mmCIF file of C-alpha atoms in Angstrom:
data_model
loop_
_atom_site.group_PDB
_atom_site.id
_atom_site.type_symbol
_atom_site.label_atom_id
_atom_site.label_comp_id
_atom_site.label_asym_id
_atom_site.label_seq_id
_atom_site.Cartn_x
_atom_site.Cartn_y
_atom_site.Cartn_z
ATOM 1 C CA MET A 29 -7.239 1.121 -17.389
ATOM 2 C CA GLY A 30 -7.136 2.983 -13.816
ATOM 3 C CA LEU A 31 -4.112 5.114 -12.573
ATOM 4 C CA HIS A 32 -3.103 2.138 -10.954
ATOM 5 C CA THR A 33 -2.953 -0.263 -13.289
ATOM 6 C CA MET A 34 -1.060 1.945 -15.997
ATOM 7 C CA PHE A 35 1.827 2.654 -14.043
ATOM 8 C CA CYS A 36 2.052 -0.076 -11.927
ATOM 9 C CA ARG A 37 0.860 -3.128 -14.688
ATOM 10 C CA GLY A 38 3.273 -5.582 -16.300
ATOM 11 C CA ALA A 39 5.415 -7.529 -13.472
ATOM 12 C CA ARG A 40 4.672 -10.501 -12.308
ATOM 13 C CA ALA A 41 8.517 -11.844 -10.581
ATOM 14 C CA LEU A 42 9.356 -9.702 -7.620
ATOM 15 C CA THR A 43 12.948 -9.272 -9.442
ATOM 16 C CA LYS A 44 10.857 -7.563 -12.064
ATOM 17 C CA ILE A 45 8.706 -5.205 -9.920
ATOM 18 C CA LYS A 46 11.941 -3.814 -9.008
ATOM 19 C CA LEU A 47 13.914 -3.415 -12.314
ATOM 20 C CA SER A 48 11.575 -2.402 -14.203
ATOM 21 C CA MET A 49 9.584 -0.135 -13.249
ATOM 22 C CA SER A 50 9.344 3.031 -12.477
ATOM 23 C CA PRO A 51 10.343 3.420 -8.409
ATOM 24 C CA PHE A 52 7.381 5.833 -8.220
ATOM 25 C CA CYS A 53 3.327 5.266 -8.352
ATOM 26 C CA VAL A 54 0.838 7.713 -7.789
ATOM 27 C CA LEU A 55 -2.395 6.199 -7.039
ATOM 28 C CA SER A 56 -5.679 7.932 -7.065
ATOM 29 C CA SER A 57 -7.539 6.787 -3.558
ATOM 30 C CA GLU A 58 -10.015 9.170 -3.058
ATOM 31 C CA PRO A 59 -9.764 11.807 -0.864
ATOM 32 C CA TYR A 60 -6.216 10.797 -0.725
ATOM 33 C CA ARG A 61 -3.125 10.348 -3.713
ATOM 34 C CA VAL A 62 -1.084 7.600 -2.408
ATOM 35 C CA ILE A 63 2.677 7.625 -3.646
ATOM 36 C CA HIS A 64 3.916 4.115 -3.770
ATOM 37 C CA ASP A 65 7.573 4.240 -3.743
ATOM 38 C CA ARG A 66 9.421 1.290 -4.371
ATOM 39 C CA LYS A 67 12.828 1.662 -4.182
ATOM 40 C CA GLN A 68 11.654 2.387 -0.736
ATOM 41 C CA ARG A 69 8.889 0.068 0.087
ATOM 42 C CA ARG A 70 6.492 1.968 0.979
ATOM 43 C CA PHE A 71 3.012 3.691 0.208
ATOM 44 C CA ILE A 72 3.309 7.651 1.802
ATOM 45 C CA ILE A 73 0.426 10.547 1.494
ATOM 46 C CA ARG A 74 1.781 13.705 1.666
ATOM 47 C CA LEU A 75 -0.215 15.570 4.565
ATOM 48 C CA ASP A 76 -0.484 20.087 5.134
ATOM 49 C CA ASP A 77 -0.741 20.513 8.541
ATOM 50 C CA GLY A 78 -1.284 23.929 8.190
ATOM 51 C CA GLY A 79 1.668 24.902 5.381
ATOM 52 C CA LYS A 80 4.061 22.105 7.593
ATOM 53 C CA VAL A 81 3.914 18.789 5.532
ATOM 54 C CA GLN A 82 3.795 15.377 7.208
ATOM 55 C CA SER A 83 3.777 12.498 5.940
ATOM 56 C CA ALA A 84 1.938 9.322 6.449
ATOM 57 C CA VAL A 85 3.412 5.437 5.211
ATOM 58 C CA LEU A 86 2.492 2.274 5.113
ATOM 59 C CA LYS A 87 5.974 -0.043 5.463
ATOM 60 C CA TYR A 88 6.358 -2.960 3.650
ATOM 61 C CA SER A 89 9.176 -5.821 3.028
ATOM 62 C CA TYR A 90 9.870 -9.137 0.845
ATOM 63 C CA ARG A 91 10.244 -11.940 2.222
ATOM 64 C CA SER A 92 12.892 -14.351 1.101
ATOM 65 C CA ASP A 93 9.951 -16.294 -0.167
ATOM 66 C CA GLY A 94 9.087 -14.206 -2.362
ATOM 67 C CA HIS A 95 5.633 -12.716 -0.577
ATOM 68 C CA LEU A 96 5.520 -9.118 0.782
ATOM 69 C CA HIS A 97 5.583 -8.438 4.357
ATOM 70 C CA LEU A 98 2.724 -5.456 5.137
ATOM 71 C CA LEU A 99 4.728 -3.929 8.370
ATOM 72 C CA SER A 100 3.316 -1.195 9.335
ATOM 73 C CA THR A 101 0.576 1.579 9.306
ATOM 74 C CA GLN A 102 1.906 5.495 10.768
ATOM 75 C CA VAL A 103 -0.163 8.278 10.152
ATOM 76 C CA PRO A 104 0.563 11.742 12.542
ATOM 77 C CA GLU A 105 -1.773 12.857 15.163
ATOM 78 C CA SER A 106 -3.280 15.093 13.829
ATOM 79 C CA PHE A 107 -4.898 13.412 10.548
ATOM 80 C CA ARG A 108 -5.633 10.544 12.227
ATOM 81 C CA GLY A 109 -9.569 9.013 12.127
ATOM 82 C CA LYS A 110 -10.204 10.968 9.141
ATOM 83 C CA GLY A 111 -9.076 7.957 6.802
ATOM 84 C CA VAL A 112 -5.781 8.076 5.619
ATOM 85 C CA ALA A 113 -4.722 5.022 7.301
ATOM 86 C CA ALA A 114 -7.429 3.193 5.471
ATOM 87 C CA SER A 115 -6.210 4.874 1.866
ATOM 88 C CA LEU A 116 -2.677 3.762 2.886
ATOM 89 C CA ALA A 117 -4.552 -0.190 3.533
ATOM 90 C CA LYS A 118 -6.140 0.310 0.389
ATOM 91 C CA ALA A 119 -3.925 1.226 -1.784
ATOM 92 C CA ALA A 120 -1.457 -1.865 -0.839
ATOM 93 C CA LEU A 121 -3.474 -4.260 -0.461
ATOM 94 C CA ASP A 122 -4.932 -3.195 -4.145
ATOM 95 C CA PHE A 123 -1.399 -3.228 -5.377
ATOM 96 C CA VAL A 124 -1.133 -7.097 -3.729
ATOM 97 C CA VAL A 125 -4.414 -8.488 -5.056
ATOM 98 C CA GLU A 126 -3.279 -6.759 -9.421
ATOM 99 C CA GLU A 127 -0.271 -8.390 -8.766
ATOM 100 C CA ARG A 128 -1.345 -12.050 -7.501
ATOM 101 C CA LEU A 129 1.074 -11.693 -4.853
ATOM 102 C CA LYS A 130 0.734 -13.077 -1.441
ATOM 103 C CA ALA A 131 0.959 -10.705 1.832
ATOM 104 C CA SER A 132 1.942 -11.413 5.594
ATOM 105 C CA ILE A 133 0.945 -8.766 8.154
ATOM 106 C CA SER A 134 1.789 -7.480 11.048
ATOM 107 C CA CYS A 135 0.445 -4.163 11.466
ATOM 108 C CA TRP A 136 -2.915 -4.821 13.434
ATOM 109 C CA TYR A 137 -4.857 -1.756 10.926
ATOM 110 C CA ILE A 138 -4.053 -3.655 7.809
ATOM 111 C CA LYS A 139 -5.714 -6.714 9.555
ATOM 112 C CA LYS A 140 -8.022 -4.563 10.681
ATOM 113 C CA TYR A 141 -8.798 -3.026 7.533
ATOM 114 C CA ILE A 142 -9.473 -6.725 5.797
ATOM 115 C CA GLN A 143 -12.158 -7.815 8.239
ATOM 116 C CA GLU A 144 -14.371 -4.771 7.385
ATOM 117 C CA ASN A 145 -13.684 -4.977 3.238
ATOM 118 C CA PRO A 146 -13.950 -8.189 2.757
ATOM 119 C CA ARG A 147 -16.127 -7.782 -0.257
ATOM 120 C CA HIS A 148 -12.545 -6.786 -2.411
ATOM 121 C CA GLY A 149 -11.159 -10.432 -1.785
ATOM 122 C CA TYR A 150 -8.297 -9.419 0.805
ATOM 123 C CA GLN A 151 -7.987 -12.566 2.553
ATOM 124 C CA VAL A 152 -7.360 -14.427 -0.598
ATOM 125 C CA HIS A 153 -4.089 -12.562 -0.960
ATOM 126 C CA THR A 154 -3.071 -12.672 2.988
ATOM 127 C CA GLU A 155 -1.633 -14.936 5.411
ATOM 128 C CA ASP A 156 -1.482 -14.735 8.929
#
């Protein structure tokens, strides 16, 4: 059982996800530690930029029909091109797959990540 599964598994309905689970899940996405903040509906990576802590964030919302909507990925400029956005995208999409959810995607980067990683089965859980 992986770290993600131990902390995040168990809820099937969105109401259960929001009410019965811890608001934070720590996901191990090498080489970055991804935090799933369920209350604020975002995945976060804290980054040390020479003593100054910055955050990379992937934001999502729940649509009225119970689907997840992956909205945006924001990475500080000094960390772009270093796999930070990929770690966020992987954590969010793995969450969608493991919880057997469907997701719509507005973020161009997440769409690109899915195209570049077809073996993970993300297409089955996403829609345009």
